[in-house]
CSV table of C-alpha atoms in Angstrom, one decimal:
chain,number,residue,atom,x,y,z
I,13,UNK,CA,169.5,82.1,162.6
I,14,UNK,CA,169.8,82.7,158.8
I,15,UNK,CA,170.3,79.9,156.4
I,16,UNK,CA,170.4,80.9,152.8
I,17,UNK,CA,169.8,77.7,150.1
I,18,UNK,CA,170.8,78.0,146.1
I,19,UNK,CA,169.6,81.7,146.0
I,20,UNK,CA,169.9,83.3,142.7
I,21,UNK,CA,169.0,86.5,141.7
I,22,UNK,CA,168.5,87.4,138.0
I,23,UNK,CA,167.6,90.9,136.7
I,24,UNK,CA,166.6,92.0,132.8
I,25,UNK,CA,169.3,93.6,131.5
I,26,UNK,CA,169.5,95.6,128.2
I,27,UNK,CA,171.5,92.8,126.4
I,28,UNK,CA,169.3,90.0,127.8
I,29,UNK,CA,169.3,88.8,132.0
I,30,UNK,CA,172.0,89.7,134.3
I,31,UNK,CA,172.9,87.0,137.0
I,32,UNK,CA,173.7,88.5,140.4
I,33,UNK,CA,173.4,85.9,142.7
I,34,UNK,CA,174.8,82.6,141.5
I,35,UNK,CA,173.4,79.6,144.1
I,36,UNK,CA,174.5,81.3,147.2
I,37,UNK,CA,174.4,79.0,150.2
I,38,UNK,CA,175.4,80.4,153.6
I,39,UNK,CA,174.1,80.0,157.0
I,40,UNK,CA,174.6,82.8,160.1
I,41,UNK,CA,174.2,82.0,164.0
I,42,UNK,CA,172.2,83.5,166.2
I,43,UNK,CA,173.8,86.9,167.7
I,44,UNK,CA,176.2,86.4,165.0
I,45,UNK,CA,178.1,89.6,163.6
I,46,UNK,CA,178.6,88.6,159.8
I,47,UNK,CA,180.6,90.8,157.3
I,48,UNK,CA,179.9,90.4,153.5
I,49,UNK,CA,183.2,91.9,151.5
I,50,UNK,CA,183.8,92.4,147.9
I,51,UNK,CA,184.7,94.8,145.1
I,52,UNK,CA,181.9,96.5,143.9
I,53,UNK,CA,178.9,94.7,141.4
I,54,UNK,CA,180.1,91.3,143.3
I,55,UNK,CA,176.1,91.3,144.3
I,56,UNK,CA,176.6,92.2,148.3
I,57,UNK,CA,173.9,94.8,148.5
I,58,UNK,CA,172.0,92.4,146.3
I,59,UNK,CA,172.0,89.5,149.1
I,60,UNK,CA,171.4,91.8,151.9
I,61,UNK,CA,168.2,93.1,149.8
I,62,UNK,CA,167.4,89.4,148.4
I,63,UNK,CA,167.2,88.4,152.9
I,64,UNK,CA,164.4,91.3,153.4
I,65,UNK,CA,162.9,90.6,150.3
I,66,UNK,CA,163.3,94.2,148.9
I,67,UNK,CA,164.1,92.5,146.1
I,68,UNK,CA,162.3,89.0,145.6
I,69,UNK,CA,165.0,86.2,144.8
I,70,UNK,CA,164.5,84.4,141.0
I,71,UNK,CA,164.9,80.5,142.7
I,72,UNK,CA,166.2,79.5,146.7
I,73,UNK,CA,165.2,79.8,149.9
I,74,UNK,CA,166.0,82.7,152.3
I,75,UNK,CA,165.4,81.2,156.3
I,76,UNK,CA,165.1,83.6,158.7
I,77,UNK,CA,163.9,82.9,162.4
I,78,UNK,CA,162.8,79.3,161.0
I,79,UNK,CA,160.4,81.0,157.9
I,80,UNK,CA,161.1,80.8,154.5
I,81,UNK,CA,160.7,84.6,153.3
I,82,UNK,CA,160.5,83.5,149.8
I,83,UNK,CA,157.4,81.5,150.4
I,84,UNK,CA,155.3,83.9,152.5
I,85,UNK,CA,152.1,85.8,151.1
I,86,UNK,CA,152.5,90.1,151.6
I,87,UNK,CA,150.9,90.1,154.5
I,88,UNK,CA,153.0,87.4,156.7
I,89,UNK,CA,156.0,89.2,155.0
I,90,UNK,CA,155.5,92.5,156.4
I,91,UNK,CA,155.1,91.0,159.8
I,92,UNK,CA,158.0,88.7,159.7
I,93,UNK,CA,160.2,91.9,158.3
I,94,UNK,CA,159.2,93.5,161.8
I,95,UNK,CA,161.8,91.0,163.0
I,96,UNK,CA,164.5,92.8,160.8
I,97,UNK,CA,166.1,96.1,160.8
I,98,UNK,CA,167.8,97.5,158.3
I,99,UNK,CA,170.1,100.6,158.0
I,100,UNK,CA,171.2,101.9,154.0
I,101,UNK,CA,174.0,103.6,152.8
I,102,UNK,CA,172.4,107.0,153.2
I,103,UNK,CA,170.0,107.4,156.5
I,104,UNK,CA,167.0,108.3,154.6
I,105,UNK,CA,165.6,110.2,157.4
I,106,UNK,CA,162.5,112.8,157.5
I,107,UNK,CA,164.1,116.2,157.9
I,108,UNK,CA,161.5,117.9,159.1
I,109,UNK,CA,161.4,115.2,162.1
I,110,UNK,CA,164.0,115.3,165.5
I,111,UNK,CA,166.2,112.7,166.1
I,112,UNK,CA,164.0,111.7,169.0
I,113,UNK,CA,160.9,111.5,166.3
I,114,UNK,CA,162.9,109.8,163.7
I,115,UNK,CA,164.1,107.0,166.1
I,116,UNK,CA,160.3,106.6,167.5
I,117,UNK,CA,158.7,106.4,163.6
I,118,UNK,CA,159.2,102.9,163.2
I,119,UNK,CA,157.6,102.1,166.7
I,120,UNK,CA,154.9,104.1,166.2
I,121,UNK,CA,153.8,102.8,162.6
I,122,UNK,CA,154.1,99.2,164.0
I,123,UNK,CA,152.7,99.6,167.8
I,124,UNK,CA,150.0,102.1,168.4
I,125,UNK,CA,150.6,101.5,172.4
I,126,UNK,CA,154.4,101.1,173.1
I,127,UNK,CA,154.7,102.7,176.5
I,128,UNK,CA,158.6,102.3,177.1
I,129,UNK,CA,159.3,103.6,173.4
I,130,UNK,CA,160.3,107.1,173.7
I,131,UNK,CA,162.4,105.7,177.1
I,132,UNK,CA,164.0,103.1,174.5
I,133,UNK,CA,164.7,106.0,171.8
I,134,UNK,CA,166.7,108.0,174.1
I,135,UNK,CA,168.7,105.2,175.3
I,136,UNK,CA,169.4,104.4,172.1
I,137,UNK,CA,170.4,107.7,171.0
I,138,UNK,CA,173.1,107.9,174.0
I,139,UNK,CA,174.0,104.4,173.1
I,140,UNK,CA,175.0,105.9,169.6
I,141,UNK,CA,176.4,108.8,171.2
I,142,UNK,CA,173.9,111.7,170.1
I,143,UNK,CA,172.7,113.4,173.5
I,144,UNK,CA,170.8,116.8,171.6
I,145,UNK,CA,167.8,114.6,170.9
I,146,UNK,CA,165.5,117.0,170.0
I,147,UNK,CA,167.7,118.6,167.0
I,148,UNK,CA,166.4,118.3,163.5
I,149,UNK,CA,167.1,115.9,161.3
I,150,UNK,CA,167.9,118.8,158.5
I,151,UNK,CA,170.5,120.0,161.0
I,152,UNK,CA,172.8,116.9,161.8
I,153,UNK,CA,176.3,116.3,160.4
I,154,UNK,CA,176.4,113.0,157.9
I,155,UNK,CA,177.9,110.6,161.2
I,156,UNK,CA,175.4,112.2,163.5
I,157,UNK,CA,172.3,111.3,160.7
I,158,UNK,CA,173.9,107.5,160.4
I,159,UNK,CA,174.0,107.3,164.3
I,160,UNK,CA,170.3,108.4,164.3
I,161,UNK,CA,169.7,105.6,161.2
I,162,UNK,CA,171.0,102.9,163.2
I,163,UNK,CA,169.2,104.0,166.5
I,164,UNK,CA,166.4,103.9,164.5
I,165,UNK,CA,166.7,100.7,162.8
I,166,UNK,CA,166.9,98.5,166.5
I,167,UNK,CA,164.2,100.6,168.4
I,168,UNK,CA,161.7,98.1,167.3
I,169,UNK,CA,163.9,95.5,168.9
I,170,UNK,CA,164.6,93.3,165.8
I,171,UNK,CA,165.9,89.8,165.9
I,172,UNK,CA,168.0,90.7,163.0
I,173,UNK,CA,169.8,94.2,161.6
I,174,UNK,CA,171.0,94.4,158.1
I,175,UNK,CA,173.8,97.2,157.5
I,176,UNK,CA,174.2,98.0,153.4
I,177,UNK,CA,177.3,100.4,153.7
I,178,UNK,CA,176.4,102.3,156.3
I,179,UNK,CA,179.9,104.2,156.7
I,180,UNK,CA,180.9,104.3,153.4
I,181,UNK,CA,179.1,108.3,152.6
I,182,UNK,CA,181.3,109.3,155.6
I,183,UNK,CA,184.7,110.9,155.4
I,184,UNK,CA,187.3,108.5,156.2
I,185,UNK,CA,188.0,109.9,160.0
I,186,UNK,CA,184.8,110.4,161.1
I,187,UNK,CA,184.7,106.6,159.6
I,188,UNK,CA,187.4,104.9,161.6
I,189,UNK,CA,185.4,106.0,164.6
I,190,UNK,CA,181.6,105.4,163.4
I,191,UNK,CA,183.1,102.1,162.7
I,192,UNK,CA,184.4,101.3,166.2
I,193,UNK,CA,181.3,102.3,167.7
I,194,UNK,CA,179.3,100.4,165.2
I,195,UNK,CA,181.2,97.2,166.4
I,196,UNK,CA,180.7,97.4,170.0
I,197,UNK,CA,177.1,98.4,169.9
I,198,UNK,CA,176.6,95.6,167.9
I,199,UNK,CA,177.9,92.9,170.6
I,200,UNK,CA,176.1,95.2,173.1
I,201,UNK,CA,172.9,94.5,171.3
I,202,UNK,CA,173.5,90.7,171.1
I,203,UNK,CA,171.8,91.0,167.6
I,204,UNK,CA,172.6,88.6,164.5
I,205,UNK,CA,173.9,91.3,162.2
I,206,UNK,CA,175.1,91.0,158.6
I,207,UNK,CA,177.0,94.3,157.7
I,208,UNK,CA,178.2,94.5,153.8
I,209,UNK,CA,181.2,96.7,152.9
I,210,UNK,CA,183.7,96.8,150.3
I,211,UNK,CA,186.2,98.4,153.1
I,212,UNK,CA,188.6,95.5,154.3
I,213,UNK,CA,189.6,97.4,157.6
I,214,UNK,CA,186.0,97.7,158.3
I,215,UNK,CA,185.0,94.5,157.7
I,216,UNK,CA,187.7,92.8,159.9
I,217,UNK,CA,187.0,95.7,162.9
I,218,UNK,CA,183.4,94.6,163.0
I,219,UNK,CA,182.7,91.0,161.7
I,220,UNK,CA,183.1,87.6,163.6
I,221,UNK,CA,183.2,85.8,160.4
I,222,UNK,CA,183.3,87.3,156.7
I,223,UNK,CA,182.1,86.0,153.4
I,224,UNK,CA,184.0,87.6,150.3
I,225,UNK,CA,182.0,88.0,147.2
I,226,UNK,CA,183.0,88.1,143.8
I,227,UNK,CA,180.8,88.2,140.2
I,228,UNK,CA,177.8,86.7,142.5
I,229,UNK,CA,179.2,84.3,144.6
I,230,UNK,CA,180.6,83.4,147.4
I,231,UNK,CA,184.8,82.8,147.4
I,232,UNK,CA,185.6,82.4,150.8
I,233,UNK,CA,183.9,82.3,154.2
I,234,UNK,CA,185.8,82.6,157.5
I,235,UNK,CA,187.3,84.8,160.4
I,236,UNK,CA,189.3,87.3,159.4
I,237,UNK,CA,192.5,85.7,160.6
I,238,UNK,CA,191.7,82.8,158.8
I,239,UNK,CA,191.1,84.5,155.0
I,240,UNK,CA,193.8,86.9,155.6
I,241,UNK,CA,196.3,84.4,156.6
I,242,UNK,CA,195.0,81.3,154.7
I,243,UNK,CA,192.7,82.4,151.2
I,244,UNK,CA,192.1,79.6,149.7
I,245,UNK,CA,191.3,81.3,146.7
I,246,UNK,CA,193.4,84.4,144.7
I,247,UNK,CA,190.7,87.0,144.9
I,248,UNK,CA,190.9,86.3,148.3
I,249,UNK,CA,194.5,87.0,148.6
I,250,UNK,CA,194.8,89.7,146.4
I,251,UNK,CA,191.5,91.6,147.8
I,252,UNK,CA,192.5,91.5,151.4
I,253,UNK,CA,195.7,92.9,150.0
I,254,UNK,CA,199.1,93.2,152.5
């Protein structure tokens, strides 16, 4: 479970501090799939960083698996992020590695003896639909590098995956299908995801429940049917469009 209390976020800006999380209370259930929507600079990627502590949160508390992240010292925090996989706009893979050696990097830098890893790694990889394993990373297409990212990203077997736009680099075909995937590997995985986009369609394919974002906040939170066919806010309506 993830239970976020009054986190804000403030950054130095050149006319004096910027605000991009304003008191942001939420809470996500185990095995959960949660979508975070909103135009962009409503703070999304911001939250998703401010959970894993990429970027440490000015005031709140950020509960994941019962531990406040915000209160641990460096070294509890690198073992509790163990527990969280995370998968960026761009796959930020080594090129020089395979797809098999990508996928196995994170095992090996926090196991030295994981015997059922490289089995693990190549289920993963046919789970995600890339069967050439050995191929380089240099030599993938852009949906074959973000299959590889997200294989990657649950070989250690997290309790928690954090998507930050993971489709949005891709062309809007190769998209629509990346994103169906995405969505049933995620319910395969029975993992508590929270996957940020600023893509309505997207969102509503993949999420159980959304939260929509705007200028650091949260509007709404709710199942798709619900914001589309109830927003109880304008931004709501007029974001989630016809």
């Amino acid at each position: 479970m993830i239970d976020i209390r009054g986190l804000t976020q403030t950054f130095a800006g050149a006319n004096g501090p910027v605000e991009v999380l304003r008191g942001i209370d939420l809470q996500i259930q185990p095995g959960e799939v949660f979508g975070i929507i909103g135009k962009s600079g409503a703070g999304k990627s911001s939250l998703v960083r401010a959970i894993n502590l990429l970027n440490r949160p000015t005031s709140g508390a950020v509960i994941v698996n019962g531990r406040d992240m915000t209160q641990l010292n460096d070294a509890d925090l690198r073992a509790a992020r163990r527990d969280i996989g995370m998968v960026f706009q761009h796959s930020e893979l080594l090129d020089s590695l395979s797809a098999l050696q990508n996928v196995l990097l994170p095992t090996m830098l926090h196991s030295s003896r994981d015997e059922g890893a490289a089995v693990r790694a190549h289920t993963l990889l046919e789970a995600v639909g890339l069967t050439d394993s050995a191929t380089l990373a240099a030599d993938l297409s852009g949906g074959e590098r973000q299959r590889v990212a997200l294989a990657r990203a649950v070989a250690v077997r997290p309790r928690v995956l954090l998507l930050d736009e993971p489709l949005t680099a891709l062309d809007a075909k190769l998209k629509e299908s990346l994103r169906d995937e995405l969505a049933e590997l995620l319910r395969r995985l029975h993992i508590t995801a929270i996957h940020v986009t600023h893509d309505q369609q997207e969102a509503l394919a993949i999420a159980d429940r959304l939260a929509v974002m705007r200028a650091g906040r949260i509007v709404q939170v709710g199942d798709g049917e619900t914001l589309y066919r109830a927003p109880t806010h304008p931004f709501v309506a007029q974001f989630l469009g016809r």
